[in-house]
């Protein structure tokens, strides 16, 4: 889960799978001249839209952060909890959408956990859980690559598209400060180009412009809560989340 803070003090709770759908919306408009094109298109688009499939169980029963008295934001949950969830998500993605999507979800998890030892050292079990994910998924990734006959170059480019649309979607759904980095866009020549972002009034300006259309309109949904809304118990928080009205949010991406 991630939060979008509003100027009036209210805030929007957005699920991880919902933010992933926005990644998929971006991917379907991707591919300006000079930028790498998604290949195979539908599989990459599906992987972008469902890369957080492993979070679905947690989002159905989110945990209470005692420090904030809100649901845990995704970065506040240790790998000892979410690395097994991510591995289960790989299995679900492979079974549901096929080997290409499963491979890209698995690779995206490996990318996340490759940086994990430098982050979130809150619990001694987190680092080993991240390493176990990388080590156990390596064989799965090799088998999936052999099954689809993909080259490392092709998979690396597709994985980079999942990563950059993930980063951009976090910026859109949760604010630029939510994003883990500016995002590195894969180019047709194999290089990577950093994207710069500016935000204001529901408009996100991106440079250089990676899309094939002059403007990209995005939509997603979340649950809004008022200023100062907190919960003392996990049960009360879950009940409030389940009962809260769902609000549609829109944003526009424009060239920067």
PDB file of C-alpha atoms in Angstrom:
ATOM      1  CA  UNK A   1       0.000   0.000   0.000  1.00  0.00           C
ATOM      2  CA  UNK A   2       1.080   3.556  -0.633  1.00  0.00           C
ATOM      3  CA  UNK A   3      -0.399   6.898   0.325  1.00  0.00           C
ATOM      4  CA  UNK A   4      -1.056  10.065  -1.617  1.00  0.00           C
ATOM      5  CA  UNK A   5      -1.140  13.063   0.722  1.00  0.00           C
ATOM      6  CA  UNK A   6      -3.459  15.941  -0.234  1.00  0.00           C
ATOM      7  CA  UNK A   7      -3.018  19.638   0.511  1.00  0.00           C
ATOM      8  CA  UNK A   8      -6.106  19.651   2.751  1.00  0.00           C
ATOM      9  CA  UNK A   9      -4.603  17.000   5.010  1.00  0.00           C
ATOM     10  CA  UNK A  10      -6.652  14.113   3.665  1.00  0.00           C
ATOM     11  CA  UNK A  11      -4.872  11.134   2.167  1.00  0.00           C
ATOM     12  CA  UNK A  12      -5.559   8.437  -0.367  1.00  0.00           C
ATOM     13  CA  UNK A  13      -4.697   4.784   0.255  1.00  0.00           C
ATOM     14  CA  UNK A  14      -3.688   3.028  -2.975  1.00  0.00           C
ATOM     15  CA  UNK A  15      -3.052  -0.702  -3.145  1.00  0.00           C
ATOM     16  CA  UNK A  16       0.082  -2.145  -4.700  1.00  0.00           C
ATOM     17  CA  UNK A  17      -1.857  -4.050  -7.396  1.00  0.00           C
ATOM     18  CA  UNK A  18      -3.742  -0.845  -8.272  1.00  0.00           C
ATOM     19  CA  UNK A  19      -0.511   1.099  -8.724  1.00  0.00           C
ATOM     20  CA  UNK A  20       0.735  -1.754 -10.924  1.00  0.00           C
ATOM     21  CA  UNK A  21      -2.262  -1.315 -13.229  1.00  0.00           C
ATOM     22  CA  UNK A  22      -1.063   2.245 -13.839  1.00  0.00           C
ATOM     23  CA  UNK A  23       2.320   0.815 -14.859  1.00  0.00           C
ATOM     24  CA  UNK A  24       0.471  -1.225 -17.461  1.00  0.00           C
ATOM     25  CA  UNK A  25      -1.383   1.836 -18.733  1.00  0.00           C
ATOM     26  CA  UNK A  26       1.951   3.587 -19.256  1.00  0.00           C
ATOM     27  CA  UNK A  27       3.522   0.622 -21.001  1.00  0.00           C
ATOM     28  CA  UNK A  28       0.743   0.483 -23.588  1.00  0.00           C
ATOM     29  CA  UNK A  29       1.646   4.026 -24.687  1.00  0.00           C
ATOM     30  CA  UNK A  30       5.428   3.457 -24.558  1.00  0.00           C
ATOM     31  CA  UNK A  31       7.877   3.576 -27.432  1.00  0.00           C
ATOM     32  CA  UNK A  32       8.781   7.020 -28.784  1.00  0.00           C
ATOM     33  CA  UNK A  33      11.509   7.016 -31.456  1.00  0.00           C
ATOM     34  CA  UNK A  34      14.808   5.978 -29.922  1.00  0.00           C
ATOM     35  CA  UNK A  35      13.213   4.220 -26.939  1.00  0.00           C
ATOM     36  CA  UNK A  36      13.088   0.445 -26.626  1.00  0.00           C
ATOM     37  CA  UNK A  37       9.752  -1.035 -27.679  1.00  0.00           C
ATOM     38  CA  UNK A  38       8.018  -3.716 -25.592  1.00  0.00           C
ATOM     39  CA  UNK A  39       8.686  -7.167 -27.043  1.00  0.00           C
ATOM     40  CA  UNK A  40       6.633  -9.307 -26.807  1.00  0.00           C
ATOM     41  CA  UNK A  41       4.175  -6.472 -26.369  1.00  0.00           C
ATOM     42  CA  UNK A  42       1.240  -8.166 -24.623  1.00  0.00           C
ATOM     43  CA  UNK A  43       3.432 -10.132 -22.239  1.00  0.00           C
ATOM     44  CA  UNK A  44       5.428  -7.071 -21.195  1.00  0.00           C
ATOM     45  CA  UNK A  45       2.246  -5.028 -20.810  1.00  0.00           C
ATOM     46  CA  UNK A  46       0.671  -7.754 -18.689  1.00  0.00           C
ATOM     47  CA  UNK A  47       3.786  -8.058 -16.522  1.00  0.00           C
ATOM     48  CA  UNK A  48       3.807  -4.306 -15.928  1.00  0.00           C
ATOM     49  CA  UNK A  49       0.122  -4.322 -15.002  1.00  0.00           C
ATOM     50  CA  UNK A  50       0.449  -7.278 -12.624  1.00  0.00           C
ATOM     51  CA  UNK A  51       4.000  -7.105 -11.283  1.00  0.00           C
ATOM     52  CA  UNK A  52       2.640  -6.694  -7.731  1.00  0.00           C
ATOM     53  CA  UNK A  53       0.383  -9.753  -7.897  1.00  0.00           C
ATOM     54  CA  UNK A  54       2.180 -11.121  -4.838  1.00  0.00           C
ATOM     55  CA  UNK A  55       0.773  -8.302  -2.699  1.00  0.00           C
ATOM     56  CA  UNK A  56      -2.876  -9.206  -3.275  1.00  0.00           C
ATOM     57  CA  UNK A  57      -3.183 -11.335  -0.146  1.00  0.00           C
ATOM     58  CA  UNK A  58      -1.591  -8.685   2.053  1.00  0.00           C
ATOM     59  CA  UNK A  59      -3.810  -5.942   0.622  1.00  0.00           C
ATOM     60  CA  UNK A  60      -6.866  -7.998   1.564  1.00  0.00           C
ATOM     61  CA  UNK A  61      -5.684  -8.031   5.197  1.00  0.00           C
ATOM     62  CA  UNK A  62      -3.200  -5.160   5.657  1.00  0.00           C
ATOM     63  CA  UNK A  63      -1.159  -4.838   8.815  1.00  0.00           C
ATOM     64  CA  UNK A  64      -1.190  -1.864  11.169  1.00  0.00           C
ATOM     65  CA  UNK A  65       1.997   0.147  11.559  1.00  0.00           C
ATOM     66  CA  UNK A  66       2.244   0.965  15.279  1.00  0.00           C
ATOM     67  CA  UNK A  67       4.472   3.953  14.526  1.00  0.00           C
ATOM     68  CA  UNK A  68       2.001   5.725  12.225  1.00  0.00           C
ATOM     69  CA  UNK A  69      -1.264   4.002  13.235  1.00  0.00           C
ATOM     70  CA  UNK A  70      -2.002   3.654   9.527  1.00  0.00           C
ATOM     71  CA  UNK A  71      -1.519   0.591   7.331  1.00  0.00           C
ATOM     72  CA  UNK A  72       2.107  -0.220   6.675  1.00  0.00           C
ATOM     73  CA  UNK A  73       3.412   1.443   3.534  1.00  0.00           C
ATOM     74  CA  UNK A  74       5.048  -1.133   1.302  1.00  0.00           C
ATOM     75  CA  UNK A  75       8.593   0.018   2.075  1.00  0.00           C
ATOM     76  CA  UNK A  76       8.015  -0.407   5.818  1.00  0.00           C
ATOM     77  CA  UNK A  77       7.388  -4.154   5.480  1.00  0.00           C
ATOM     78  CA  UNK A  78      10.448  -6.354   5.804  1.00  0.00           C
ATOM     79  CA  UNK A  79      11.635  -8.875   3.235  1.00  0.00           C
ATOM     80  CA  UNK A  80      11.035 -11.687   5.709  1.00  0.00           C
ATOM     81  CA  UNK A  81       7.347 -11.049   5.029  1.00  0.00           C
ATOM     82  CA  UNK A  82       7.191  -9.942   1.403  1.00  0.00           C
ATOM     83  CA  UNK A  83       9.910 -12.071  -0.231  1.00  0.00           C
ATOM     84  CA  UNK A  84       7.799 -15.240   0.223  1.00  0.00           C
ATOM     85  CA  UNK A  85       4.773 -13.300  -1.033  1.00  0.00           C
ATOM     86  CA  UNK A  86       6.709 -12.237  -4.116  1.00  0.00           C
ATOM     87  CA  UNK A  87       7.803 -15.815  -4.813  1.00  0.00           C
ATOM     88  CA  UNK A  88       4.173 -16.925  -4.584  1.00  0.00           C
ATOM     89  CA  UNK A  89       3.294 -14.093  -6.964  1.00  0.00           C
ATOM     90  CA  UNK A  90       5.772 -15.472  -9.503  1.00  0.00           C
ATOM     91  CA  UNK A  91       4.048 -18.848  -9.356  1.00  0.00           C
ATOM     92  CA  UNK A  92       0.628 -17.250  -9.742  1.00  0.00           C
ATOM     93  CA  UNK A  93       1.767 -15.044 -12.619  1.00  0.00           C
ATOM     94  CA  UNK A  94       3.278 -18.006 -14.456  1.00  0.00           C
ATOM     95  CA  UNK A  95       0.173 -20.139 -13.963  1.00  0.00           C
ATOM     96  CA  UNK A  96      -2.219 -17.325 -14.880  1.00  0.00           C
ATOM     97  CA  UNK A  97      -0.485 -15.478 -17.732  1.00  0.00           C
ATOM     98  CA  UNK A  98       2.292 -17.760 -18.918  1.00  0.00           C
ATOM     99  CA  UNK A  99       6.085 -18.048 -18.737  1.00  0.00           C
ATOM    100  CA  UNK A 100       6.968 -14.618 -20.123  1.00  0.00           C
ATOM    101  CA  UNK A 101       4.927 -12.789 -17.492  1.00  0.00           C
ATOM    102  CA  UNK A 102       6.136 -15.090 -14.734  1.00  0.00           C
ATOM    103  CA  UNK A 103       9.737 -14.500 -15.800  1.00  0.00           C
ATOM    104  CA  UNK A 104       9.367 -10.723 -15.778  1.00  0.00           C
ATOM    105  CA  UNK A 105       7.655 -10.698 -12.380  1.00  0.00           C
ATOM    106  CA  UNK A 106      10.444 -12.906 -11.045  1.00  0.00           C
ATOM    107  CA  UNK A 107      13.168 -10.712 -12.537  1.00  0.00           C
ATOM    108  CA  UNK A 108      11.564  -7.584 -11.124  1.00  0.00           C
ATOM    109  CA  UNK A 109      11.651  -9.153  -7.684  1.00  0.00           C
ATOM    110  CA  UNK A 110      15.326  -9.999  -8.158  1.00  0.00           C
ATOM    111  CA  UNK A 111      16.020  -6.380  -9.091  1.00  0.00           C
ATOM    112  CA  UNK A 112      14.283  -5.173  -5.946  1.00  0.00           C
ATOM    113  CA  UNK A 113      16.075  -7.657  -3.711  1.00  0.00           C
ATOM    114  CA  UNK A 114      19.460  -7.021  -5.319  1.00  0.00           C
ATOM    115  CA  UNK A 115      19.392  -3.646  -3.562  1.00  0.00           C
ATOM    116  CA  UNK A 116      17.807  -4.950  -0.411  1.00  0.00           C
ATOM    117  CA  UNK A 117      20.957  -5.505   1.626  1.00  0.00           C
ATOM    118  CA  UNK A 118      21.566  -1.755   1.518  1.00  0.00           C
ATOM    119  CA  UNK A 119      18.036  -0.933   2.686  1.00  0.00           C
ATOM    120  CA  UNK A 120      15.677  -1.834   5.504  1.00  0.00           C
ATOM    121  CA  UNK A 121      18.093  -3.396   7.978  1.00  0.00           C
ATOM    122  CA  UNK A 122      15.415  -3.338  10.659  1.00  0.00           C
ATOM    123  CA  UNK A 123      15.381  -7.084  11.293  1.00  0.00           C
ATOM    124  CA  UNK A 124      18.142  -9.693  11.030  1.00  0.00           C
ATOM    125  CA  UNK A 125      15.913 -12.035   8.995  1.00  0.00           C
ATOM    126  CA  UNK A 126      15.277  -9.545   6.191  1.00  0.00           C
ATOM    127  CA  UNK A 127      18.659  -9.813   4.470  1.00  0.00           C
ATOM    128  CA  UNK A 128      18.646 -13.631   4.376  1.00  0.00           C
ATOM    129  CA  UNK A 129      15.063 -13.612   3.067  1.00  0.00           C
ATOM    130  CA  UNK A 130      16.071 -11.301   0.226  1.00  0.00           C
ATOM    131  CA  UNK A 131      19.089 -13.454  -0.624  1.00  0.00           C
ATOM    132  CA  UNK A 132      16.989 -16.621  -0.530  1.00  0.00           C
ATOM    133  CA  UNK A 133      14.581 -15.084  -3.025  1.00  0.00           C
ATOM    134  CA  UNK A 134      17.379 -14.220  -5.451  1.00  0.00           C
ATOM    135  CA  UNK A 135      19.040 -17.612  -5.149  1.00  0.00           C
ATOM    136  CA  UNK A 136      15.864 -19.689  -5.423  1.00  0.00           C
ATOM    137  CA  UNK A 137      14.444 -17.640  -8.287  1.00  0.00           C
ATOM    138  CA  UNK A 138      17.626 -17.893 -10.375  1.00  0.00           C
ATOM    139  CA  UNK A 139      16.836 -21.481 -11.356  1.00  0.00           C
ATOM    140  CA  UNK A 140      13.195 -20.630 -12.029  1.00  0.00           C
ATOM    141  CA  UNK A 141      14.236 -17.758 -14.278  1.00  0.00           C
ATOM    142  CA  UNK A 142      16.673 -19.954 -16.196  1.00  0.00           C
ATOM    143  CA  UNK A 143      13.965 -22.562 -16.775  1.00  0.00           C
ATOM    144  CA  UNK A 144      11.436 -19.975 -17.933  1.00  0.00           C
ATOM    145  CA  UNK A 145      13.963 -18.384 -20.298  1.00  0.00           C
ATOM    146  CA  UNK A 146      14.719 -21.781 -21.807  1.00  0.00           C
ATOM    147  CA  UNK A 147      11.011 -22.492 -22.176  1.00  0.00           C
ATOM    148  CA  UNK A 148      10.313 -19.315 -24.159  1.00  0.00           C
ATOM    149  CA  UNK A 149      13.651 -19.233 -25.990  1.00  0.00           C
ATOM    150  CA  UNK A 150      14.379 -15.636 -25.019  1.00  0.00           C
ATOM    151  CA  UNK A 151      17.816 -14.050 -25.072  1.00  0.00           C
ATOM    152  CA  UNK A 152      19.276 -12.263 -22.063  1.00  0.00           C
ATOM    153  CA  UNK A 153      19.270  -9.014 -24.034  1.00  0.00           C
ATOM    154  CA  UNK A 154      15.563  -9.343 -24.796  1.00  0.00           C
ATOM    155  CA  UNK A 155      14.699 -10.193 -21.190  1.00  0.00           C
ATOM    156  CA  UNK A 156      16.895  -7.408 -19.805  1.00  0.00           C
ATOM    157  CA  UNK A 157      15.153  -4.828 -21.990  1.00  0.00           C
ATOM    158  CA  UNK A 158      11.701  -6.087 -21.054  1.00  0.00           C
ATOM    159  CA  UNK A 159      12.686  -6.129 -17.372  1.00  0.00           C
ATOM    160  CA  UNK A 160      13.931  -2.557 -17.632  1.00  0.00           C
ATOM    161  CA  UNK A 161      10.537  -1.522 -19.013  1.00  0.00           C
ATOM    162  CA  UNK A 162       8.808  -3.117 -16.022  1.00  0.00           C
ATOM    163  CA  UNK A 163      11.195  -1.286 -13.693  1.00  0.00           C
ATOM    164  CA  UNK A 164      10.840   2.160 -15.243  1.00  0.00           C
ATOM    165  CA  UNK A 165       7.054   2.034 -15.482  1.00  0.00           C
ATOM    166  CA  UNK A 166       6.957   0.810 -11.878  1.00  0.00           C
ATOM    167  CA  UNK A 167       8.995   3.822 -10.775  1.00  0.00           C
ATOM    168  CA  UNK A 168       6.901   6.253 -12.800  1.00  0.00           C
ATOM    169  CA  UNK A 169       3.670   4.767 -11.488  1.00  0.00           C
ATOM    170  CA  UNK A 170       4.844   5.139  -7.896  1.00  0.00           C
ATOM    171  CA  UNK A 171       5.480   8.803  -8.635  1.00  0.00           C
ATOM    172  CA  UNK A 172       2.026   9.275 -10.124  1.00  0.00           C
ATOM    173  CA  UNK A 173       0.067   7.347  -7.500  1.00  0.00           C
ATOM    174  CA  UNK A 174       2.050   8.333  -4.425  1.00  0.00           C
ATOM    175  CA  UNK A 175       3.881  11.523  -5.303  1.00  0.00           C
ATOM    176  CA  UNK A 176       7.404  11.960  -6.637  1.00  0.00           C
ATOM    177  CA  UNK A 177       8.898  11.512  -3.163  1.00  0.00           C
ATOM    178  CA  UNK A 178       7.440   7.972  -3.110  1.00  0.00           C
ATOM    179  CA  UNK A 179       9.487   6.877  -6.095  1.00  0.00           C
ATOM    180  CA  UNK A 180      12.675   4.963  -5.395  1.00  0.00           C
ATOM    181  CA  UNK A 181      14.558   6.769  -8.183  1.00  0.00           C
ATOM    182  CA  UNK A 182      14.006   8.894 -11.239  1.00  0.00           C
ATOM    183  CA  UNK A 183      13.711   5.851 -13.467  1.00  0.00           C
ATOM    184  CA  UNK A 184      16.077   4.635 -16.174  1.00  0.00           C
ATOM    185  CA  UNK A 185      14.425   4.213 -19.559  1.00  0.00           C
ATOM    186  CA  UNK A 186      15.862   1.513 -21.849  1.00  0.00           C
ATOM    187  CA  UNK A 187      16.749   2.798 -25.289  1.00  0.00           C
ATOM    188  CA  UNK A 188      16.687   1.037 -28.650  1.00  0.00           C
ATOM    189  CA  UNK A 189      20.503   1.088 -28.810  1.00  0.00           C
ATOM    190  CA  UNK A 190      20.795  -0.735 -25.483  1.00  0.00           C
ATOM    191  CA  UNK A 191      21.663   2.295 -23.382  1.00  0.00           C
ATOM    192  CA  UNK A 192      19.701   3.671 -20.428  1.00  0.00           C
ATOM    193  CA  UNK A 193      18.509   7.264 -20.085  1.00  0.00           C
ATOM    194  CA  UNK A 194      17.345   8.798 -16.785  1.00  0.00           C
ATOM    195  CA  UNK A 195      13.920  10.410 -16.804  1.00  0.00           C
ATOM    196  CA  UNK A 196      13.286  13.685 -15.009  1.00  0.00           C
ATOM    197  CA  UNK A 197       9.916  14.513 -13.507  1.00  0.00           C
ATOM    198  CA  UNK A 198       8.077  17.599 -12.350  1.00  0.00           C
ATOM    199  CA  UNK A 199       4.620  17.569 -10.829  1.00  0.00           C
ATOM    200  CA  UNK A 200       1.714  19.944 -10.336  1.00  0.00           C
ATOM    201  CA  UNK A 201      -2.108  19.919 -10.305  1.00  0.00           C
ATOM    202  CA  UNK A 202      -2.547  16.369 -11.532  1.00  0.00           C
ATOM    203  CA  UNK A 203       0.010  16.834 -14.316  1.00  0.00           C
ATOM    204  CA  UNK A 204       3.356  15.057 -14.412  1.00  0.00           C
ATOM    205  CA  UNK A 205       5.881  16.386 -16.927  1.00  0.00           C
ATOM    206  CA  UNK A 206       8.457  13.867 -18.136  1.00  0.00           C
ATOM    207  CA  UNK A 207      11.689  14.474 -20.021  1.00  0.00           C
ATOM    208  CA  UNK A 208      12.765  13.017 -22.319  1.00  0.00           C
ATOM    209  CA  UNK A 209       9.305  11.984 -23.525  1.00  0.00           C
ATOM    210  CA  UNK A 210       9.125   8.163 -23.930  1.00  0.00           C
ATOM    211  CA  UNK A 211       5.571   7.785 -25.233  1.00  0.00           C
ATOM    212  CA  UNK A 212       4.201   7.421 -28.760  1.00  0.00           C
ATOM    213  CA  UNK A 213       1.320   9.834 -28.100  1.00  0.00           C
ATOM    214  CA  UNK A 214       1.468  13.559 -27.243  1.00  0.00           C
ATOM    215  CA  UNK A 215      -0.227  13.055 -23.859  1.00  0.00           C
ATOM    216  CA  UNK A 216      -1.005  10.073 -21.630  1.00  0.00           C
ATOM    217  CA  UNK A 217      -4.092  10.013 -19.418  1.00  0.00           C
ATOM    218  CA  UNK A 218      -4.053   7.678 -16.446  1.00  0.00           C
ATOM    219  CA  UNK A 219      -6.705   6.591 -13.979  1.00  0.00           C
ATOM    220  CA  UNK A 220      -6.688   4.535 -10.808  1.00  0.00           C
ATOM    221  CA  UNK A 221      -8.666   4.139  -7.607  1.00  0.00           C
ATOM    222  CA  UNK A 222      -8.027   4.493  -3.912  1.00  0.00           C
ATOM    223  CA  UNK A 223      -9.741   5.045  -0.594  1.00  0.00           C
ATOM    224  CA  UNK A 224      -9.668   8.546   0.903  1.00  0.00           C
ATOM    225  CA  UNK A 225      -9.416   9.331   4.596  1.00  0.00           C
ATOM    226  CA  UNK A 226      -9.622  12.630   6.422  1.00  0.00           C
ATOM    227  CA  UNK A 227      -6.909  14.629   8.127  1.00  0.00           C
ATOM    228  CA  UNK A 228      -5.504  12.864  11.150  1.00  0.00           C
ATOM    229  CA  UNK A 229      -7.237   9.542  10.516  1.00  0.00           C
ATOM    230  CA  UNK A 230      -5.476   6.846  12.517  1.00  0.00           C
ATOM    231  CA  UNK A 231      -6.476   3.547  14.093  1.00  0.00           C
ATOM    232  CA  UNK A 232      -5.694   2.019  17.451  1.00  0.00           C
ATOM    233  CA  UNK A 233      -6.326  -1.568  16.393  1.00  0.00           C
ATOM    234  CA  UNK A 234      -5.704  -3.578  13.254  1.00  0.00           C
ATOM    235  CA  UNK A 235      -9.281  -4.842  13.238  1.00  0.00           C
ATOM    236  CA  UNK A 236     -10.682  -1.305  13.258  1.00  0.00           C
ATOM    237  CA  UNK A 237      -8.296  -0.251  10.489  1.00  0.00           C
ATOM    238  CA  UNK A 238      -9.257  -3.185   8.277  1.00  0.00           C
ATOM    239  CA  UNK A 239     -12.951  -2.529   8.838  1.00  0.00           C
ATOM    240  CA  UNK A 240     -12.527   1.139   7.882  1.00  0.00           C
ATOM    241  CA  UNK A 241     -10.591   0.268   4.749  1.00  0.00           C
ATOM    242  CA  UNK A 242     -13.228  -2.234   3.693  1.00  0.00           C
ATOM    243  CA  UNK A 243     -16.049   0.268   4.256  1.00  0.00           C
ATOM    244  CA  UNK A 244     -14.377   3.344   2.753  1.00  0.00           C
ATOM    245  CA  UNK A 245     -15.772   4.545  -0.584  1.00  0.00           C
ATOM    246  CA  UNK A 246     -13.567   3.973  -3.598  1.00  0.00           C
ATOM    247  CA  UNK A 247     -12.506   7.174  -5.351  1.00  0.00           C
ATOM    248  CA  UNK A 248     -11.312   7.473  -8.940  1.00  0.00           C
ATOM    249  CA  UNK A 249      -8.206   9.568  -9.492  1.00  0.00           C
ATOM    250  CA  UNK A 250      -6.835  10.778 -12.811  1.00  0.00           C
ATOM    251  CA  UNK A 251      -3.578  12.302 -13.951  1.00  0.00           C
ATOM    252  CA  UNK A 252      -1.998  13.481 -17.182  1.00  0.00           C
ATOM    253  CA  UNK A 253       1.524  12.867 -18.378  1.00  0.00           C
ATOM    254  CA  UNK A 254       2.931  15.563 -20.656  1.00  0.00           C
ATOM    255  CA  UNK A 255       6.342  16.246 -22.202  1.00  0.00           C
ATOM    256  CA  UNK A 256       8.704  18.111 -19.881  1.00  0.00           C
TER     257      UNK A 256
END
